[in-house]
Amino acid sequence: MTAVAGDNVVWTVEVTNDGPSDAQNVSVVDTLPAGFTFVADTDSCVEGPVGTLTCSLGTLSAGASTSFDVHTTVSVSVAPGDT
């Protein structure tokens, strides 16, 4: 993928519980790559500190998968070819 400053980029994150039990209070913590700014997600993520997302997914049954989209923008300070 090639992205340039100002572009919107959507990341799809998929989470799977391989079991054997249901997972309670599931959270995903991820750091955005340098040069990307968090804009929004579907409803499960909060940012803090800047560039670090914590996404609360609740309960994930054994064998189940879920996914969500994280919307970002490429920083205007990113030079062509840096993403």
mmCIF file with all atom_site columns, N, CA and C in Angstrom, residues 5-53:
data_model
loop_
_atom_site.group_PDB
_atom_site.id
_atom_site.type_symbol
_atom_site.label_atom_id
_atom_site.label_alt_id
_atom_site.label_comp_id
_atom_site.label_asym_id
_atom_site.label_entity_id
_atom_site.label_seq_id
_atom_site.pdbx_PDB_ins_code
_atom_site.Cartn_x
_atom_site.Cartn_y
_atom_site.Cartn_z
_atom_site.occupancy
_atom_site.B_iso_or_equiv
_atom_site.pdbx_formal_charge
_atom_site.auth_seq_id
_atom_site.auth_comp_id
_atom_site.auth_asym_id
_atom_site.auth_atom_id
_atom_site.pdbx_PDB_model_num
ATOM 1   N N  . ALA A 1 5  ? 0.665   11.968  2.464  1.00 0.00 ? 5  ALA A N  1
ATOM 2   C CA . ALA A 1 5  ? 0.201   12.877  3.509  1.00 0.00 ? 5  ALA A CA 1
ATOM 3   C C  . ALA A 1 5  ? -1.229  13.320  3.245  1.00 0.00 ? 5  ALA A C  1
ATOM 4   N N  . GLY A 1 6  ? -2.043  13.234  4.275  1.00 0.00 ? 6  GLY A N  1
ATOM 5   C CA . GLY A 1 6  ? -3.438  13.639  4.182  1.00 0.00 ? 6  GLY A CA 1
ATOM 6   C C  . GLY A 1 6  ? -4.399  12.520  3.816  1.00 0.00 ? 6  GLY A C  1
ATOM 7   N N  . ASP A 1 7  ? -3.871  11.390  3.323  1.00 0.00 ? 7  ASP A N  1
ATOM 8   C CA . ASP A 1 7  ? -4.742  10.260  2.972  1.00 0.00 ? 7  ASP A CA 1
ATOM 9   C C  . ASP A 1 7  ? -5.398  9.667   4.214  1.00 0.00 ? 7  ASP A C  1
ATOM 10  N N  . ASN A 1 8  ? -6.601  9.163   4.028  1.00 0.00 ? 8  ASN A N  1
ATOM 11  C CA . ASN A 1 8  ? -7.271  8.388   5.064  1.00 0.00 ? 8  ASN A CA 1
ATOM 12  C C  . ASN A 1 8  ? -6.932  6.924   4.838  1.00 0.00 ? 8  ASN A C  1
ATOM 13  N N  . VAL A 1 9  ? -6.602  6.223   5.915  1.00 0.00 ? 9  VAL A N  1
ATOM 14  C CA . VAL A 1 9  ? -6.260  4.805   5.844  1.00 0.00 ? 9  VAL A CA 1
ATOM 15  C C  . VAL A 1 9  ? -7.105  4.073   6.882  1.00 0.00 ? 9  VAL A C  1
ATOM 16  N N  . VAL A 1 10 ? -7.713  2.965   6.476  1.00 0.00 ? 10 VAL A N  1
ATOM 17  C CA . VAL A 1 10 ? -8.523  2.159   7.384  1.00 0.00 ? 10 VAL A CA 1
ATOM 18  C C  . VAL A 1 10 ? -7.794  0.845   7.643  1.00 0.00 ? 10 VAL A C  1
ATOM 19  N N  . TRP A 1 11 ? -7.618  0.549   8.911  1.00 0.00 ? 11 TRP A N  1
ATOM 20  C CA . TRP A 1 11 ? -6.996  -0.702  9.344  1.00 0.00 ? 11 TRP A CA 1
ATOM 21  C C  . TRP A 1 11 ? -8.106  -1.610  9.861  1.00 0.00 ? 11 TRP A C  1
ATOM 22  N N  . THR A 1 12 ? -8.146  -2.837  9.406  1.00 0.00 ? 12 THR A N  1
ATOM 23  C CA . THR A 1 12 ? -9.100  -3.814  9.925  1.00 0.00 ? 12 THR A CA 1
ATOM 24  C C  . THR A 1 12 ? -8.345  -4.745  10.860 1.00 0.00 ? 12 THR A C  1
ATOM 25  N N  . VAL A 1 13 ? -8.822  -4.816  12.099 1.00 0.00 ? 13 VAL A N  1
ATOM 26  C CA . VAL A 1 13 ? -8.199  -5.659  13.122 1.00 0.00 ? 13 VAL A CA 1
ATOM 27  C C  . VAL A 1 13 ? -9.126  -6.838  13.374 1.00 0.00 ? 13 VAL A C  1
ATOM 28  N N  . GLU A 1 14 ? -8.578  -8.040  13.276 1.00 0.00 ? 14 GLU A N  1
ATOM 29  C CA . GLU A 1 14 ? -9.365  -9.239  13.551 1.00 0.00 ? 14 GLU A CA 1
ATOM 30  C C  . GLU A 1 14 ? -8.810  -9.915  14.788 1.00 0.00 ? 14 GLU A C  1
ATOM 31  N N  . VAL A 1 15 ? -9.716  -10.323 15.674 1.00 0.00 ? 15 VAL A N  1
ATOM 32  C CA . VAL A 1 15 ? -9.344  -10.973 16.927 1.00 0.00 ? 15 VAL A CA 1
ATOM 33  C C  . VAL A 1 15 ? -10.068 -12.312 16.990 1.00 0.00 ? 15 VAL A C  1
ATOM 34  N N  . THR A 1 16 ? -9.314  -13.374 17.331 1.00 0.00 ? 16 THR A N  1
ATOM 35  C CA . THR A 1 16 ? -9.886  -14.720 17.429 1.00 0.00 ? 16 THR A CA 1
ATOM 36  C C  . THR A 1 16 ? -9.571  -15.304 18.797 1.00 0.00 ? 16 THR A C  1
ATOM 37  N N  . ASN A 1 17 ? -10.565 -15.935 19.390 1.00 0.00 ? 17 ASN A N  1
ATOM 38  C CA . ASN A 1 17 ? -10.369 -16.676 20.633 1.00 0.00 ? 17 ASN A CA 1
ATOM 39  C C  . ASN A 1 17 ? -10.250 -18.151 20.267 1.00 0.00 ? 17 ASN A C  1
ATOM 40  N N  . ASP A 1 18 ? -9.046  -18.687 20.367 1.00 0.00 ? 18 ASP A N  1
ATOM 41  C CA . ASP A 1 18 ? -8.812  -20.085 20.030 1.00 0.00 ? 18 ASP A CA 1
ATOM 42  C C  . ASP A 1 18 ? -9.255  -21.045 21.134 1.00 0.00 ? 18 ASP A C  1
ATOM 43  N N  . GLY A 1 19 ? -9.830  -20.495 22.217 1.00 0.00 ? 19 GLY A N  1
ATOM 44  C CA . GLY A 1 19 ? -10.386 -21.339 23.267 1.00 0.00 ? 19 GLY A CA 1
ATOM 45  C C  . GLY A 1 19 ? -9.341  -21.873 24.210 1.00 0.00 ? 19 GLY A C  1
ATOM 46  N N  . PRO A 1 20 ? -9.698  -22.788 25.039 1.00 0.00 ? 20 PRO A N  1
ATOM 47  C CA . PRO A 1 20 ? -10.914 -23.595 25.016 1.00 0.00 ? 20 PRO A CA 1
ATOM 48  C C  . PRO A 1 20 ? -12.106 -22.929 25.710 1.00 0.00 ? 20 PRO A C  1
ATOM 49  N N  . SER A 1 21 ? -11.905 -21.804 26.406 1.00 0.00 ? 21 SER A N  1
ATOM 50  C CA . SER A 1 21 ? -12.977 -21.164 27.161 1.00 0.00 ? 21 SER A CA 1
ATOM 51  C C  . SER A 1 21 ? -13.341 -19.815 26.552 1.00 0.00 ? 21 SER A C  1
ATOM 52  N N  . ASP A 1 22 ? -14.502 -19.316 26.941 1.00 0.00 ? 22 ASP A N  1
ATOM 53  C CA . ASP A 1 22 ? -14.880 -17.960 26.565 1.00 0.00 ? 22 ASP A CA 1
ATOM 54  C C  . ASP A 1 22 ? -13.887 -16.990 27.203 1.00 0.00 ? 22 ASP A C  1
ATOM 55  N N  . ALA A 1 23 ? -13.601 -15.909 26.513 1.00 0.00 ? 23 ALA A N  1
ATOM 56  C CA . ALA A 1 23 ? -12.712 -14.871 27.042 1.00 0.00 ? 23 ALA A CA 1
ATOM 57  C C  . ALA A 1 23 ? -13.570 -13.699 27.504 1.00 0.00 ? 23 ALA A C  1
ATOM 58  N N  . GLN A 1 24 ? -13.383 -13.294 28.747 1.00 0.00 ? 24 GLN A N  1
ATOM 59  C CA . GLN A 1 24 ? -14.148 -12.195 29.345 1.00 0.00 ? 24 GLN A CA 1
ATOM 60  C C  . GLN A 1 24 ? -13.325 -10.902 29.311 1.00 0.00 ? 24 GLN A C  1
ATOM 61  N N  . ASN A 1 25 ? -13.991 -9.775  29.159 1.00 0.00 ? 25 ASN A N  1
ATOM 62  C CA . ASN A 1 25 ? -13.335 -8.461  29.221 1.00 0.00 ? 25 ASN A CA 1
ATOM 63  C C  . ASN A 1 25 ? -12.148 -8.364  28.269 1.00 0.00 ? 25 ASN A C  1
ATOM 64  N N  . VAL A 1 26 ? -12.333 -8.776  27.036 1.00 0.00 ? 26 VAL A N  1
ATOM 65  C CA . VAL A 1 26 ? -11.264 -8.783  26.043 1.00 0.00 ? 26 VAL A CA 1
ATOM 66  C C  . VAL A 1 26 ? -10.897 -7.353  25.661 1.00 0.00 ? 26 VAL A C  1
ATOM 67  N N  . SER A 1 27 ? -9.598  -7.063  25.683 1.00 0.00 ? 27 SER A N  1
ATOM 68  C CA . SER A 1 27 ? -9.078  -5.770  25.248 1.00 0.00 ? 27 SER A CA 1
ATOM 69  C C  . SER A 1 27 ? -7.918  -5.998  24.301 1.00 0.00 ? 27 SER A C  1
ATOM 70  N N  . VAL A 1 28 ? -7.828  -5.134  23.308 1.00 0.00 ? 28 VAL A N  1
ATOM 71  C CA . VAL A 1 28 ? -6.696  -5.138  22.383 1.00 0.00 ? 28 VAL A CA 1
ATOM 72  C C  . VAL A 1 28 ? -5.985  -3.813  22.560 1.00 0.00 ? 28 VAL A C  1
ATOM 73  N N  . VAL A 1 29 ? -4.674  -3.852  22.793 1.00 0.00 ? 29 VAL A N  1
ATOM 74  C CA . VAL A 1 29 ? -3.876  -2.634  22.898 1.00 0.00 ? 29 VAL A CA 1
ATOM 75  C C  . VAL A 1 29 ? -2.892  -2.659  21.753 1.00 0.00 ? 29 VAL A C  1
ATOM 76  N N  . ASP A 1 30 ? -2.865  -1.582  20.973 1.00 0.00 ? 30 ASP A N  1
ATOM 77  C CA . ASP A 1 30 ? -1.991  -1.531  19.801 1.00 0.00 ? 30 ASP A CA 1
ATOM 78  C C  . ASP A 1 30 ? -1.463  -0.117  19.626 1.00 0.00 ? 30 ASP A C  1
ATOM 79  N N  . THR A 1 31 ? -0.270  -0.033  19.081 1.00 0.00 ? 31 THR A N  1
ATOM 80  C CA . THR A 1 31 ? 0.350   1.256   18.792 1.00 0.00 ? 31 THR A CA 1
ATOM 81  C C  . THR A 1 31 ? 0.316   1.488   17.291 1.00 0.00 ? 31 THR A C  1
ATOM 82  N N  . LEU A 1 32 ? -0.170  2.659   16.891 1.00 0.00 ? 32 LEU A N  1
ATOM 83  C CA . LEU A 1 32 ? -0.201  2.998   15.470 1.00 0.00 ? 32 LEU A CA 1
ATOM 84  C C  . LEU A 1 32 ? 1.217   3.204   14.960 1.00 0.00 ? 32 LEU A C  1
ATOM 85  N N  . PRO A 1 33 ? 1.455   2.891   13.695 1.00 0.00 ? 33 PRO A N  1
ATOM 86  C CA . PRO A 1 33 ? 2.769   3.167   13.116 1.00 0.00 ? 33 PRO A CA 1
ATOM 87  C C  . PRO A 1 33 ? 3.047   4.674   13.112 1.00 0.00 ? 33 PRO A C  1
ATOM 88  N N  . ALA A 1 34 ? 4.306   5.037   13.165 1.00 0.00 ? 34 ALA A N  1
ATOM 89  C CA . ALA A 1 34 ? 4.687   6.449   13.102 1.00 0.00 ? 34 ALA A CA 1
ATOM 90  C C  . ALA A 1 34 ? 4.103   7.082   11.846 1.00 0.00 ? 34 ALA A C  1
ATOM 91  N N  . GLY A 1 35 ? 3.622   8.303   11.985 1.00 0.00 ? 35 GLY A N  1
ATOM 92  C CA . GLY A 1 35 ? 3.096   9.028   10.839 1.00 0.00 ? 35 GLY A CA 1
ATOM 93  C C  . GLY A 1 35 ? 1.604   8.887   10.629 1.00 0.00 ? 35 GLY A C  1
ATOM 94  N N  . PHE A 1 36 ? 0.924   8.118   11.487 1.00 0.00 ? 36 PHE A N  1
ATOM 95  C CA . PHE A 1 36 ? -0.521  7.940   11.369 1.00 0.00 ? 36 PHE A CA 1
ATOM 96  C C  . PHE A 1 36 ? -1.209  8.528   12.591 1.00 0.00 ? 36 PHE A C  1
ATOM 97  N N  . THR A 1 37 ? -2.342  9.200   12.354 1.00 0.00 ? 37 THR A N  1
ATOM 98  C CA . THR A 1 37 ? -3.111  9.823   13.416 1.00 0.00 ? 37 THR A CA 1
ATOM 99  C C  . THR A 1 37 ? -4.467  9.142   13.516 1.00 0.00 ? 37 THR A C  1
ATOM 100 N N  . PHE A 1 38 ? -4.849  8.771   14.725 1.00 0.00 ? 38 PHE A N  1
ATOM 101 C CA . PHE A 1 38 ? -6.146  8.130   14.968 1.00 0.00 ? 38 PHE A CA 1
ATOM 102 C C  . PHE A 1 38 ? -7.267  9.117   14.701 1.00 0.00 ? 38 PHE A C  1
ATOM 103 N N  . VAL A 1 39 ? -8.276  8.666   13.954 1.00 0.00 ? 39 VAL A N  1
ATOM 104 C CA . VAL A 1 39 ? -9.445  9.493   13.674 1.00 0.00 ? 39 VAL A CA 1
ATOM 105 C C  . VAL A 1 39 ? -10.658 8.913   14.393 1.00 0.00 ? 39 VAL A C  1
ATOM 106 N N  . ALA A 1 40 ? -10.952 7.642   14.156 1.00 0.00 ? 40 ALA A N  1
ATOM 107 C CA . ALA A 1 40 ? -12.137 7.023   14.754 1.00 0.00 ? 40 ALA A CA 1
ATOM 108 C C  . ALA A 1 40 ? -12.078 5.515   14.540 1.00 0.00 ? 40 ALA A C  1
ATOM 109 N N  . ASP A 1 41 ? -12.994 4.838   15.197 1.00 0.00 ? 41 ASP A N  1
ATOM 110 C CA . ASP A 1 41 ? -13.197 3.415   14.958 1.00 0.00 ? 41 ASP A CA 1
ATOM 111 C C  . ASP A 1 41 ? -14.697 3.178   14.974 1.00 0.00 ? 41 ASP A C  1
ATOM 112 N N  . THR A 1 42 ? -15.085 1.928   14.904 1.00 0.00 ? 42 THR A N  1
ATOM 113 C CA . THR A 1 42 ? -16.508 1.627   14.860 1.00 0.00 ? 42 THR A CA 1
ATOM 114 C C  . THR A 1 42 ? -17.200 1.964   16.172 1.00 0.00 ? 42 THR A C  1
ATOM 115 N N  . ASP A 1 43 ? -16.566 1.717   17.319 1.00 0.00 ? 43 ASP A N  1
ATOM 116 C CA . ASP A 1 43 ? -17.141 2.102   18.617 1.00 0.00 ? 43 ASP A CA 1
ATOM 117 C C  . ASP A 1 43 ? -16.398 1.551   19.816 1.00 0.00 ? 43 ASP A C  1
ATOM 118 N N  . SER A 1 44 ? -15.293 0.881   19.609 1.00 0.00 ? 44 SER A N  1
ATOM 119 C CA . SER A 1 44 ? -14.702 0.157   20.730 1.00 0.00 ? 44 SER A CA 1
ATOM 120 C C  . SER A 1 44 ? -13.351 0.690   21.210 1.00 0.00 ? 44 SER A C  1
ATOM 121 N N  . CYS A 1 45 ? -12.738 1.638   20.512 1.00 0.00 ? 45 CYS A N  1
ATOM 122 C CA . CYS A 1 45 ? -11.381 2.059   20.852 1.00 0.00 ? 45 CYS A CA 1
ATOM 123 C C  . CYS A 1 45 ? -11.318 3.470   21.419 1.00 0.00 ? 45 CYS A C  1
ATOM 124 N N  . VAL A 1 46 ? -10.368 3.656   22.326 1.00 0.00 ? 46 VAL A N  1
ATOM 125 C CA . VAL A 1 46 ? -10.020 4.977   22.812 1.00 0.00 ? 46 VAL A CA 1
ATOM 126 C C  . VAL A 1 46 ? -8.518  5.132   22.674 1.00 0.00 ? 46 VAL A C  1
ATOM 127 N N  . GLU A 1 47 ? -8.087  6.369   22.474 1.00 0.00 ? 47 GLU A N  1
ATOM 128 C CA . GLU A 1 47 ? -6.665  6.641   22.313 1.00 0.00 ? 47 GLU A CA 1
ATOM 129 C C  . GLU A 1 47 ? -6.106  7.242   23.591 1.00 0.00 ? 47 GLU A C  1
ATOM 130 N N  . GLY A 1 48 ? -4.954  6.799   23.985 1.00 0.00 ? 48 GLY A N  1
ATOM 131 C CA . GLY A 1 48 ? -4.264  7.371   25.126 1.00 0.00 ? 48 GLY A CA 1
ATOM 132 C C  . GLY A 1 48 ? -3.221  6.398   25.634 1.00 0.00 ? 48 GLY A C  1
ATOM 133 N N  . PRO A 1 49 ? -1.995  6.809   25.691 1.00 0.00 ? 49 PRO A N  1
ATOM 134 C CA . PRO A 1 49 ? -1.471  8.070   25.192 1.00 0.00 ? 49 PRO A CA 1
ATOM 135 C C  . PRO A 1 49 ? -1.563  8.146   23.667 1.00 0.00 ? 49 PRO A C  1
ATOM 136 N N  . VAL A 1 50 ? -1.198  9.288   23.114 1.00 0.00 ? 50 VAL A N  1
ATOM 137 C CA . VAL A 1 50 ? -1.298  9.507   21.670 1.00 0.00 ? 50 VAL A CA 1
ATOM 138 C C  . VAL A 1 50 ? -0.607  8.377   20.915 1.00 0.00 ? 50 VAL A C  1
ATOM 139 N N  . GLY A 1 51 ? -1.324  7.815   19.937 1.00 0.00 ? 51 GLY A N  1
ATOM 140 C CA . GLY A 1 51 ? -0.777  6.747   19.110 1.00 0.00 ? 51 GLY A CA 1
ATOM 141 C C  . GLY A 1 51 ? -0.985  5.352   19.656 1.00 0.00 ? 51 GLY A C  1
ATOM 142 N N  . THR A 1 52 ? -1.500  5.243   20.878 1.00 0.00 ? 52 THR A N  1
ATOM 143 C CA . THR A 1 52 ? -1.774  3.940   21.478 1.00 0.00 ? 52 THR A CA 1
ATOM 144 C C  . THR A 1 52 ? -3.282  3.785   21.634 1.00 0.00 ? 52 THR A C  1
ATOM 145 N N  . LEU A 1 53 ? -3.817  2.727   21.057 1.00 0.00 ? 53 LEU A N  1
ATOM 146 C CA . LEU A 1 53 ? -5.250  2.471   21.115 1.00 0.00 ? 53 LEU A CA 1
ATOM 147 C C  . LEU A 1 53 ? -5.540  1.322   22.063 1.00 0.00 ? 53 LEU A C  1
#
